[in-house]
Coordinates of N, CA and C in Angstrom, one line a residue:
F46 N -114.8 142.2 84.0 CA -116.2 142.3 83.6 C -117.0 142.7 84.9
D47 N -117.3 144.0 84.9 CA -118.0 144.5 86.1 C -119.5 144.6 85.9
I48 N -120.2 144.3 87.0 CA -121.7 144.3 86.9 C -122.2 145.5 87.7
R49 N -123.0 146.3 87.1 CA -123.5 147.5 87.7 C -125.0 147.3 87.8
L50 N -125.6 147.8 88.9 CA -127.0 147.6 89.1 C -127.9 148.8 88.6
S51 N -127.4 150.0 88.6 CA -128.2 151.1 88.2 C -128.7 150.9 86.8
P52 N -130.1 151.0 86.6 CA -130.6 150.8 85.2 C -129.9 151.7 84.2
N53 N -129.5 152.9 84.6 CA -128.9 153.8 83.6 C -127.6 153.2 83.1
C54 N -127.0 152.3 83.8 CA -125.7 151.8 83.4 C -125.8 150.9 82.2
W55 N -127.0 150.5 81.9 CA -127.1 149.6 80.7 C -127.5 150.3 79.5
R56 N -127.6 151.7 79.6 CA -127.8 152.5 78.4 C -126.5 152.8 77.7
A57 N -126.5 152.7 76.4 CA -125.3 152.9 75.6 C -124.7 154.3 75.8
N58 N -125.5 155.3 76.0 CA -125.0 156.7 76.0 C -124.7 157.1 77.4
T59 N -124.6 156.2 78.4 CA -124.3 156.6 79.8 C -122.8 156.3 80.1
P60 N -122.0 157.3 80.5 CA -120.6 157.1 80.8 C -120.5 156.1 81.9
R61 N -119.4 155.3 81.9 CA -119.2 154.3 83.0 C -118.9 155.0 84.3
T62 N -118.4 156.3 84.3 CA -118.1 157.0 85.5 C -119.4 157.4 86.2
A63 N -120.5 157.3 85.5 CA -121.8 157.7 86.2 C -122.3 156.5 87.0
C64 N -121.8 155.3 86.9 CA -122.3 154.2 87.6 C -121.4 153.9 88.9
M65 N -122.1 153.6 90.0 CA -121.5 153.4 91.3 C -121.4 151.9 91.5
S66 N -120.3 151.4 91.8 CA -120.2 149.9 92.2 C -120.9 149.6 93.5
E67 N -121.5 148.5 93.5 CA -122.1 148.0 94.7 C -121.7 146.6 95.0
R68 N -121.8 146.2 96.3 CA -121.5 144.8 96.6 C -122.7 144.0 96.3
L69 N -122.7 143.1 95.3 CA -123.8 142.4 94.8 C -123.9 141.0 95.3
R70 N -125.1 140.4 95.3 CA -125.3 139.0 95.6 C -125.5 138.3 94.3
I71 N -124.5 137.4 94.0 CA -124.4 136.8 92.7 C -124.6 135.3 92.8
L72 N -125.5 134.7 92.1 CA -125.7 133.3 92.0 C -125.0 132.8 90.6
L73 N -124.0 132.1 90.7 CA -123.2 131.6 89.6 C -123.5 130.1 89.4
V74 N -124.1 129.7 88.2 CA -124.5 128.4 88.0 C -123.6 127.7 86.9
S75 N -123.1 126.5 87.3 CA -122.2 125.9 86.3 C -122.6 124.4 86.2
T76 N -122.3 123.8 85.0 CA -122.6 122.4 84.8 C -121.5 121.5 85.2
Q77 N -120.3 122.1 85.5 CA -119.2 121.3 85.9 C -118.6 121.9 87.2
F78 N -118.3 121.1 88.2 CA -117.7 121.6 89.4 C -116.3 122.1 89.1
P79 N -116.0 123.4 89.4 CA -114.8 124.0 88.9 C -113.6 123.9 89.8
F80 N -113.6 123.0 90.8 CA -112.4 122.9 91.6 C -112.1 121.4 91.9
P81 N -110.8 121.0 91.7 CA -109.7 121.8 91.2 C -109.9 122.0 89.7
P82 N -109.5 123.1 89.2 CA -109.7 123.4 87.7 C -108.7 122.7 86.9
R83 N -109.3 121.6 86.2 CA -108.4 120.7 85.4 C -108.7 120.8 83.9
S84 N -109.6 121.7 83.5 CA -110.0 121.8 82.1 C -110.2 123.3 81.8
G85 N -110.3 123.6 80.5 CA -110.5 125.0 80.1 C -111.8 125.6 80.7
F86 N -112.8 124.7 80.7 CA -114.1 125.2 81.2 C -114.0 125.5 82.7
T87 N -113.5 124.5 83.4 CA -113.5 124.7 84.9 C -112.5 125.8 85.3
Q88 N -111.4 126.0 84.5 CA -110.5 127.0 84.9 C -111.1 128.4 84.7
R89 N -111.9 128.6 83.7 CA -112.6 129.9 83.5 C -113.6 130.1 84.6
V90 N -114.4 129.1 84.9 CA -115.5 129.3 85.9 C -114.8 129.6 87.2
Y91 N -113.8 128.8 87.6 CA -113.2 129.0 88.9 C -112.6 130.4 89.0
Q92 N -111.8 130.8 88.0 CA -111.2 132.1 88.1 C -112.2 133.3 88.1
L93 N -113.2 133.2 87.3 CA -114.3 134.2 87.3 C -114.9 134.3 88.7
A94 N -115.3 133.1 89.2 CA -116.0 133.1 90.5 C -115.0 133.6 91.6
R95 N -113.8 133.2 91.6 CA -112.8 133.6 92.6 C -112.6 135.1 92.6
R96 N -112.5 135.7 91.4 CA -112.3 137.1 91.4 C -113.5 137.9 91.7
L97 N -114.7 137.4 91.3 CA -115.9 138.1 91.7 C -116.1 138.0 93.2
S98 N -115.7 136.9 93.8 CA -116.0 136.8 95.3 C -115.1 137.7 96.1
T99 N -114.1 138.3 95.5 CA -113.3 139.3 96.3 C -114.0 140.6 96.4
R100 N -115.0 140.9 95.6 CA -115.7 142.1 95.6 C -117.2 142.0 95.8
H101 N -117.8 140.8 95.6 CA -119.2 140.5 95.7 C -119.5 139.3 96.5
E102 N -120.7 139.1 96.9 CA -121.1 137.8 97.6 C -121.5 136.8 96.6
V103 N -120.7 135.8 96.3 CA -120.9 134.8 95.3 C -121.4 133.5 95.9
T104 N -122.4 133.0 95.3 CA -122.8 131.6 95.6 C -122.7 130.8 94.4
L105 N -121.8 129.8 94.4 CA -121.7 128.9 93.3 C -122.6 127.7 93.4
L106 N -123.4 127.5 92.4 CA -124.3 126.3 92.3 C -123.8 125.5 91.1
S107 N -123.5 124.2 91.4 CA -122.9 123.4 90.4 C -123.2 121.9 90.5
Y108 N -123.3 121.2 89.4 CA -123.2 119.8 89.5 C -121.9 119.3 90.0
A109 N -121.9 118.1 90.7 CA -120.7 117.6 91.2 C -120.7 116.1 91.1
D110 N -119.6 115.5 90.7 CA -119.4 114.1 90.7 C -119.5 113.5 92.1
P111 N -120.0 112.3 92.3 CA -120.0 111.7 93.6 C -118.6 111.5 94.2
G112 N -118.5 111.7 95.5 CA -117.2 111.5 96.1 C -116.2 112.6 96.1
I113 N -116.6 113.8 95.8 CA -115.7 114.9 95.8 C -115.9 115.9 97.0
N114 N -116.3 115.4 98.1 CA -116.6 116.3 99.2 C -115.4 117.1 99.7
A115 N -114.2 116.6 99.6 CA -113.0 117.3 100.0 C -112.8 118.5 99.1
D116 N -113.1 118.4 97.8 CA -113.0 119.5 96.8 C -114.0 120.6 97.1
I117 N -115.2 120.1 97.4 CA -116.3 121.0 97.8 C -116.0 121.8 99.0
D118 N -115.5 121.1 100.0 CA -115.1 121.8 101.3 C -114.0 122.8 101.0
R119 N -113.0 122.4 100.2 CA -111.9 123.4 99.9 C -112.4 124.6 99.2
L120 N -113.3 124.5 98.3 CA -113.8 125.7 97.6 C -114.7 126.6 98.5
R121 N -115.3 126.0 99.5 CA -116.1 126.7 100.4 C -115.3 127.7 101.3
E122 N -114.0 127.5 101.3 CA -113.1 128.4 101.9 C -113.0 129.8 101.2
E123 N -113.4 129.8 99.9 CA -113.4 131.0 99.1 C -114.7 131.6 98.8
M124 N -115.8 130.8 98.8 CA -117.1 131.3 98.5 C -118.2 130.3 99.0
A125 N -119.4 130.8 99.0 CA -120.5 129.9 99.3 C -120.7 128.9 98.1
V126 N -120.9 127.6 98.5 CA -121.0 126.6 97.4 C -122.2 125.7 97.7
E127 N -123.0 125.4 96.7 CA -124.1 124.4 96.8 C -123.8 123.4 95.6
A128 N -123.7 122.2 96.0 CA -123.4 121.2 94.9 C -124.6 120.2 94.8
V129 N -124.9 119.9 93.6 CA -125.9 118.9 93.3 C -125.2 117.7 92.7
E130 N -125.2 116.6 93.4 CA -124.5 115.4 93.0 C -125.2 114.8 91.7
R131 N -124.4 114.4 90.8 CA -124.9 113.9 89.5 C -123.9 113.0 88.9
A132 N -124.2 111.7 88.8 CA -123.3 110.8 88.1 C -123.4 110.9 86.6
A133 N -122.4 110.5 85.9 CA -122.4 110.5 84.4 C -123.5 109.6 83.8
R134 N -124.2 110.1 82.8 CA -125.3 109.3 82.2 C -124.7 108.2 81.3
S135 N -125.4 107.1 81.2 CA -124.9 106.1 80.3 C -125.2 106.5 78.8
V136 N -124.6 105.8 77.9 CA -124.8 106.0 76.5 C -126.2 105.7 76.1
A137 N -126.8 104.7 76.7 CA -128.2 104.3 76.4 C -129.1 105.5 76.8
A138 N -128.9 106.1 78.0 CA -129.7 107.1 78.5 C -129.6 108.4 77.6
K139 N -128.4 108.6 77.1 CA -128.2 109.8 76.1 C -129.0 109.5 74.8
R140 N -129.0 108.3 74.3 CA -129.7 108.0 73.1 C -131.2 108.2 73.3
I141 N -131.7 107.8 74.4 CA -133.1 108.0 74.7 C -133.5 109.5 74.7
V142 N -132.6 110.3 75.3 CA -132.9 111.8 75.3 C -132.8 112.3 73.9
Q143 N -131.9 111.8 73.1 CA -131.8 112.3 71.7 C -133.1 112.0 71.0
V144 N -133.6 110.8 71.1 CA -134.9 110.5 70.4 C -136.0 111.3 70.9
V145 N -136.1 111.5 72.2 CA -137.2 112.3 72.8 C -137.1 113.8 72.3
S146 N -135.9 114.3 72.2 CA -135.7 115.7 71.9 C -135.8 116.0 70.4
A147 N -135.9 115.0 69.5 CA -135.9 115.2 68.1 C -137.0 116.2 67.6
P148 N -138.3 116.0 68.1 CA -139.3 116.9 67.6 C -139.4 118.2 68.4
S149 N -138.6 118.4 69.5 CA -138.7 119.5 70.4 C -137.8 120.7 69.9
P150 N -138.3 122.0 70.1 CA -137.5 123.1 69.8 C -136.3 123.3 70.8
T151 N -136.3 122.6 71.9 CA -135.3 122.8 72.9 C -134.1 121.9 72.5
P152 N -132.9 122.5 72.4 CA -131.7 121.8 72.0 C -131.4 120.6 72.9
F153 N -130.9 119.5 72.2 CA -130.5 118.3 73.0 C -129.4 118.7 74.0
A154 N -128.5 119.6 73.7 CA -127.5 120.0 74.6 C -128.0 120.6 75.9
S155 N -129.1 121.3 75.8 CA -129.8 121.9 77.0 C -130.5 120.9 77.8
R156 N -131.1 119.9 77.1 CA -131.7 118.8 77.8 C -130.7 118.0 78.6
T157 N -129.5 117.8 78.1 CA -128.5 117.0 78.8 C -128.1 117.7 80.1
V158 N -128.1 119.0 80.2 CA -127.7 119.7 81.4 C -128.9 119.9 82.4
H159 N -130.1 119.7 82.0 CA -131.2 119.9 82.8 C -131.5 118.8 83.8
S160 N -131.9 119.1 85.0 CA -132.4 118.1 85.9 C -133.3 118.7 86.9
R161 N -134.2 117.9 87.4 CA -135.2 118.4 88.5 C -134.4 118.8 89.7
E162 N -133.3 118.1 90.0 CA -132.6 118.4 91.3 C -131.9 119.8 91.2
L163 N -131.3 120.1 90.0 CA -130.7 121.5 89.9 C -131.8 122.6 89.9
Q164 N -132.9 122.3 89.2 CA -134.0 123.2 89.2 C -134.5 123.5 90.6
C165 N -134.7 122.5 91.4 CA -135.1 122.7 92.8 C -134.1 123.5 93.6
A166 N -132.8 123.2 93.3 CA -131.7 123.9 94.0 C -131.8 125.4 93.7
I167 N -132.0 125.8 92.4 CA -132.1 127.2 92.0 C -133.3 127.8 92.8
E168 N -134.4 127.1 92.8 CA -135.6 127.7 93.5 C -135.4 127.9 95.0
D169 N -134.7 126.9 95.6 CA -134.5 126.9 97.0 C -133.5 128.1 97.4
L170 N -132.5 128.3 96.6 CA -131.5 129.3 96.9 C -132.2 130.7 96.7
A171 N -133.0 130.8 95.6 CA -133.7 132.1 95.3 C -134.7 132.4 96.4
A172 N -135.3 131.4 97.0 CA -136.2 131.6 98.1 C -135.5 132.1 99.4
R173 N -134.3 131.7 99.6 CA -133.5 132.1 100.8 C -132.7 133.4 100.6
T174 N -132.3 133.7 99.4 CA -131.5 134.8 99.1 C -132.0 135.7 98.0
R175 N -132.0 137.0 98.2 CA -132.5 137.9 97.1 C -131.2 138.2 96.3
F176 N -131.0 137.5 95.2 CA -129.9 137.7 94.4 C -130.1 138.9 93.5
D177 N -129.0 139.6 93.2 CA -129.0 140.8 92.3 C -128.7 140.3 90.9
V178 N -127.9 139.3 90.8 CA -127.4 138.8 89.5 C -127.4 137.3 89.5
I179 N -127.9 136.7 88.4 CA -127.7 135.3 88.1 C -126.8 135.1 86.9
Q180 N -125.6 134.5 87.1 CA -124.7 134.3 86.0 C -124.7 132.8 85.6
L181 N -125.0 132.6 84.4 CA -125.1 131.2 83.9 C -123.8 130.9 83.0
E182 N -123.1 129.8 83.3 CA -122.0 129.5 82.5 C -122.4 128.7 81.3
S183 N -122.8 129.4 80.3 CA -123.4 129.0 79.0 C -124.9 129.3 78.9
S184 N -125.3 129.7 77.8 CA -126.7 129.9 77.5 C -127.5 128.6 77.5
L185 N -126.8 127.5 77.4 CA -127.4 126.2 77.5 C -128.3 126.0 78.7
L186 N -127.8 126.7 79.8 CA -128.5 126.6 81.1 C -129.8 127.5 81.2
C187 N -130.1 128.2 80.1 CA -131.3 128.9 80.1 C -132.5 128.0 80.0
V188 N -132.3 126.8 79.9 CA -133.4 125.8 79.9 C -134.1 125.8 81.3
F189 N -133.4 126.2 82.3 CA -134.0 126.3 83.7 C -134.9 127.5 83.9
R190 N -135.9 127.3 84.7 CA -136.7 128.4 85.1 C -136.0 129.2 86.2
L191 N -135.8 130.5 85.9 CA -135.1 131.4 86.8 C -136.0 132.4 87.4
P192 N -135.7 132.8 88.7 CA -136.5 133.8 89.4 C -136.5 135.1 88.7
R193 N -137.7 135.8 88.8 CA -137.7 137.1 88.2 C -137.1 138.1 89.1
G194 N -136.5 139.1 88.6 CA -135.9 140.2 89.4 C -134.4 140.3 89.2
P195 N -133.6 139.2 89.4 CA -132.1 139.3 89.2 C -131.8 139.6 87.8
R196 N -130.7 140.4 87.6 CA -130.1 140.5 86.2 C -129.6 139.2 85.8
L197 N -129.7 138.9 84.5 CA -129.2 137.7 83.9 C -127.9 138.0 83.1
V198 N -126.8 137.3 83.5 CA -125.5 137.5 82.8 C -125.2 136.1 82.2
L199 N -124.8 136.0 80.9 CA -124.4 134.8 80.3 C -122.9 134.8 80.0
D200 N -122.2 133.8 80.6 CA -120.8 133.7 80.2 C -120.7 132.6 79.2
E201 N -120.5 133.0 78.0 CA -120.4 132.1 76.8 C -119.0 131.6 76.6
H202 N -118.8 130.3 76.9 CA -117.5 129.7 76.7 C -117.3 129.4 75.2
N203 N -118.4 129.2 74.5 CA -118.3 129.0 73.0 C -119.6 129.6 72.4
V204 N -119.6 129.8 71.1 CA -120.8 130.0 70.4 C -121.3 128.5 70.1
E205 N -122.2 128.0 70.8 CA -122.6 126.6 70.8 C -123.1 126.2 69.4
S206 N -123.8 127.0 68.7 CA -124.3 126.7 67.4 C -123.1 126.4 66.4
E207 N -122.0 127.2 66.6 CA -120.8 126.9 65.7 C -120.2 125.5 66.0
V208 N -120.2 125.1 67.3 CA -119.7 123.8 67.6 C -120.6 122.7 66.9
A209 N -121.9 122.9 67.0 CA -122.8 122.0 66.4 C -122.7 121.9 64.9
E210 N -122.4 123.1 64.3 CA -122.2 123.2 62.8 C -120.9 122.4 62.4
R211 N -119.9 122.5 63.2 CA -118.7 121.7 62.9 C -118.9 120.2 63.0
V212 N -119.6 119.8 64.1 CA -120.0 118.4 64.2 C -120.7 117.9 63.0
H213 N -121.7 118.7 62.5 CA -122.5 118.3 61.4 C -121.6 118.1 60.1
A214 N -120.6 119.0 60.0 CA -119.7 119.0 58.8 C -118.8 117.7 58.8
S215 N -118.5 117.2 60.0 CA -117.6 116.1 60.1 C -118.2 114.8 60.3
E216 N -119.5 114.7 60.4 CA -120.2 113.4 60.6 C -120.2 112.6 59.4
A217 N -119.9 111.3 59.5 CA -120.0 110.4 58.3 C -121.3 109.7 58.2
S218 N -122.0 109.4 59.3 CA -123.2 108.7 59.4 C -124.4 109.7 58.9
L219 N -125.2 109.2 58.1 CA -126.3 110.1 57.6 C -127.3 110.4 58.7
S220 N -127.6 109.5 59.6 CA -128.5 109.8 60.7 C -128.0 110.8 61.6
R221 N -126.7 110.7 61.9 CA -126.0 111.6 62.8 C -125.9 113.0 62.1
R222 N -125.7 113.0 60.8 CA -125.6 114.3 60.1 C -127.0 115.0 60.2
V223 N -128.1 114.3 60.0 CA -129.4 114.8 60.1 C -129.7 115.4 61.5
F224 N -129.3 114.6 62.5 CA -129.5 115.0 63.9 C -128.7 116.2 64.2
S225 N -127.4 116.2 63.9 CA -126.5 117.4 64.2 C -127.0 118.6 63.4
R226 N -127.5 118.5 62.3 CA -128.0 119.6 61.5 C -129.3 120.2 62.3
L227 N -130.1 119.4 62.7 CA -131.3 119.8 63.5 C -130.8 120.5 64.8
E228 N -129.8 119.9 65.4 CA -129.3 120.5 66.7 C -128.7 121.9 66.4
Y229 N -128.0 122.0 65.3 CA -127.4 123.3 64.9 C -128.5 124.4 64.8
V230 N -129.6 124.0 64.1 CA -130.7 125.0 63.9 C -131.3 125.4 65.3
R231 N -131.5 124.4 66.1 CA -132.1 124.7 67.4 C -131.2 125.5 68.3
L232 N -130.0 125.2 68.3 CA -129.0 126.0 69.1 C -128.9 127.4 68.6
R233 N -128.9 127.6 67.3 CA -128.8 128.9 66.8 C -130.0 129.8 67.2
R234 N -131.2 129.3 67.2 CA -132.4 130.0 67.6 C -132.3 130.2 69.1
F235 N -132.0 129.2 69.8 CA -132.0 129.3 71.3 C -131.0 130.3 71.9
E236 N -129.8 130.2 71.4 CA -128.8 131.1 72.0 C -129.0 132.6 71.6
R237 N -129.5 132.8 70.4 CA -129.7 134.2 69.9 C -130.9 134.8 70.7
R238 N -131.9 134.0 71.0 CA -133.0 134.5 71.7 C -132.6 134.9 73.1
W239 N -131.7 134.1 73.8 CA -131.3 134.4 75.1 C -130.3 135.5 75.2
W240 N -129.5 135.6 74.1 CA -128.6 136.8 74.1 C -129.4 138.1 74.1
R241 N -130.5 138.1 73.4 CA -131.4 139.3 73.4 C -132.1 139.5 74.7
H242 N -132.3 138.4 75.5 CA -133.1 138.5 76.7 C -132.1 138.9 77.9
A243 N -130.9 138.5 77.8 CA -129.9 138.7 78.9 C -129.6 140.2 79.2
S244 N -129.3 140.5 80.4 CA -128.8 141.8 80.8 C -127.4 142.1 80.3
G245 N -126.6 141.0 80.1 CA -125.3 141.2 79.6 C -124.7 139.8 79.3
C246 N -123.7 139.8 78.4 CA -123.0 138.6 78.0 C -121.5 138.8 78.1
A247 N -120.8 137.8 78.6 CA -119.3 137.7 78.5 C -118.9 136.7 77.5
V248 N -118.0 137.0 76.7 CA -117.5 136.1 75.6 C -115.9 136.1 75.7
T249 N -115.3 135.1 75.0 CA -113.9 134.9 75.1 C -113.1 135.6 74.0
S250 N -113.7 136.2 73.0 CA -112.9 136.9 72.0 C -113.7 138.0 71.3
E251 N -113.0 138.9 70.6 CA -113.7 140.0 69.9 C -114.5 139.4 68.8
R252 N -114.1 138.3 68.2 CA -114.9 137.7 67.1 C -116.2 137.3 67.6
E253 N -116.3 136.6 68.8 CA -117.5 136.2 69.4 C -118.4 137.4 69.8
A254 N -117.7 138.4 70.3 CA -118.5 139.6 70.7 C -119.2 140.2 69.5
R255 N -118.6 140.2 68.3 CA -119.2 140.7 67.1 C -120.4 139.9 66.7
I256 N -120.3 138.6 66.9 CA -121.4 137.7 66.6 C -122.6 138.0 67.5
V257 N -122.4 138.1 68.8 CA -123.4 138.4 69.8 C -124.1 139.7 69.5
H258 N -123.2 140.7 69.2 CA -123.7 142.0 68.9 C -124.6 142.1 67.7
R259 N -124.2 141.2 66.7 CA -125.0 141.2 65.4 C -126.4 140.8 65.7
Y260 N -126.6 139.8 66.5 CA -128.0 139.3 66.8 C -128.7 139.8 68.0
A261 N -127.9 140.5 68.9 CA -128.5 141.1 70.1 C -127.9 142.4 70.3
P262 N -128.1 143.4 69.4 CA -127.4 144.7 69.4 C -127.7 145.5 70.7
A263 N -128.8 145.2 71.4 CA -129.1 146.0 72.6 C -128.4 145.4 73.8
T264 N -127.8 144.3 73.7 CA -127.3 143.6 74.9 C -125.8 144.0 75.1
P265 N -125.4 144.5 76.3 CA -124.0 144.8 76.5 C -123.2 143.5 76.5
V266 N -122.0 143.6 75.8 CA -121.1 142.4 75.7 C -119.7 142.8 76.2
A267 N -119.1 141.9 77.0 CA -117.8 142.2 77.5 C -116.9 141.0 77.0
V268 N -115.7 141.3 76.5 CA -114.7 140.3 76.1 C -113.9 140.0 77.3
V269 N -113.9 138.7 77.8 CA -113.1 138.3 78.9 C -112.3 137.1 78.4
P270 N -111.1 137.4 77.8 CA -110.3 136.3 77.2 C -109.8 135.3 78.1
N271 N -109.7 134.1 77.7 CA -109.0 133.1 78.5 C -107.5 133.3 78.4
G272 N -106.8 133.0 79.5 CA -105.3 133.3 79.5 C -104.6 132.3 80.4
V273 N -103.3 132.6 80.6 CA -102.5 131.8 81.4 C -101.5 132.7 82.2
D274 N -101.3 132.3 83.4 CA -100.3 133.1 84.3 C -98.9 132.7 83.9
L275 N -98.3 133.5 83.0 CA -96.9 133.1 82.5 C -95.9 133.0 83.6
E276 N -96.0 133.9 84.6 CA -95.0 133.9 85.7 C -95.1 132.6 86.5
Y277 N -96.4 132.1 86.7 CA -96.6 130.8 87.4 C -96.0 129.7 86.6

């Protein structure tokens, strides 16, 4: 998934050979610290960041659990890393956020990833570095205020509204079914709006690419499938 800066490169009728690659400054924002990669989410984030950093100047900004300084230092051998320490929220804290978010158009899932600390980190990094691209690992992170100027790339690990719809279908509790239905509607509106706003989207399958294209036909979409190194 290559990122090109020339405005003409985003026009559908422009051949790829007309675009010249440049070494870009990329801010990649993740909700989970991707090293060591022990889950599907962190594996994808780590491998994308690692490969991008061989050709571009990548700064990874991520939440991190307390006490993982050794992992942070190890990843800094491959790219610039800024970590925002964040402990897991209690169940009671999550329930409070759910109640507060009920009348809001902002999805509960986006509220759970938002924090003042990460917002400040984004603003601080943008003040110190003129980024060409901001890559968000999920449209859920579009809840943050982003600097104007950089291209916005969304790496969608899932179609989040589909996940919410499946949760709704499987809930036994009436109150949870009502809440998950509301969350599905909010996520559907939220992610489709940001697909249209983004400069480009990366998805994991052709099926998801067709979904994004259906609701954001002007947004370039690249399929970057998850895989495994069979030789390893």
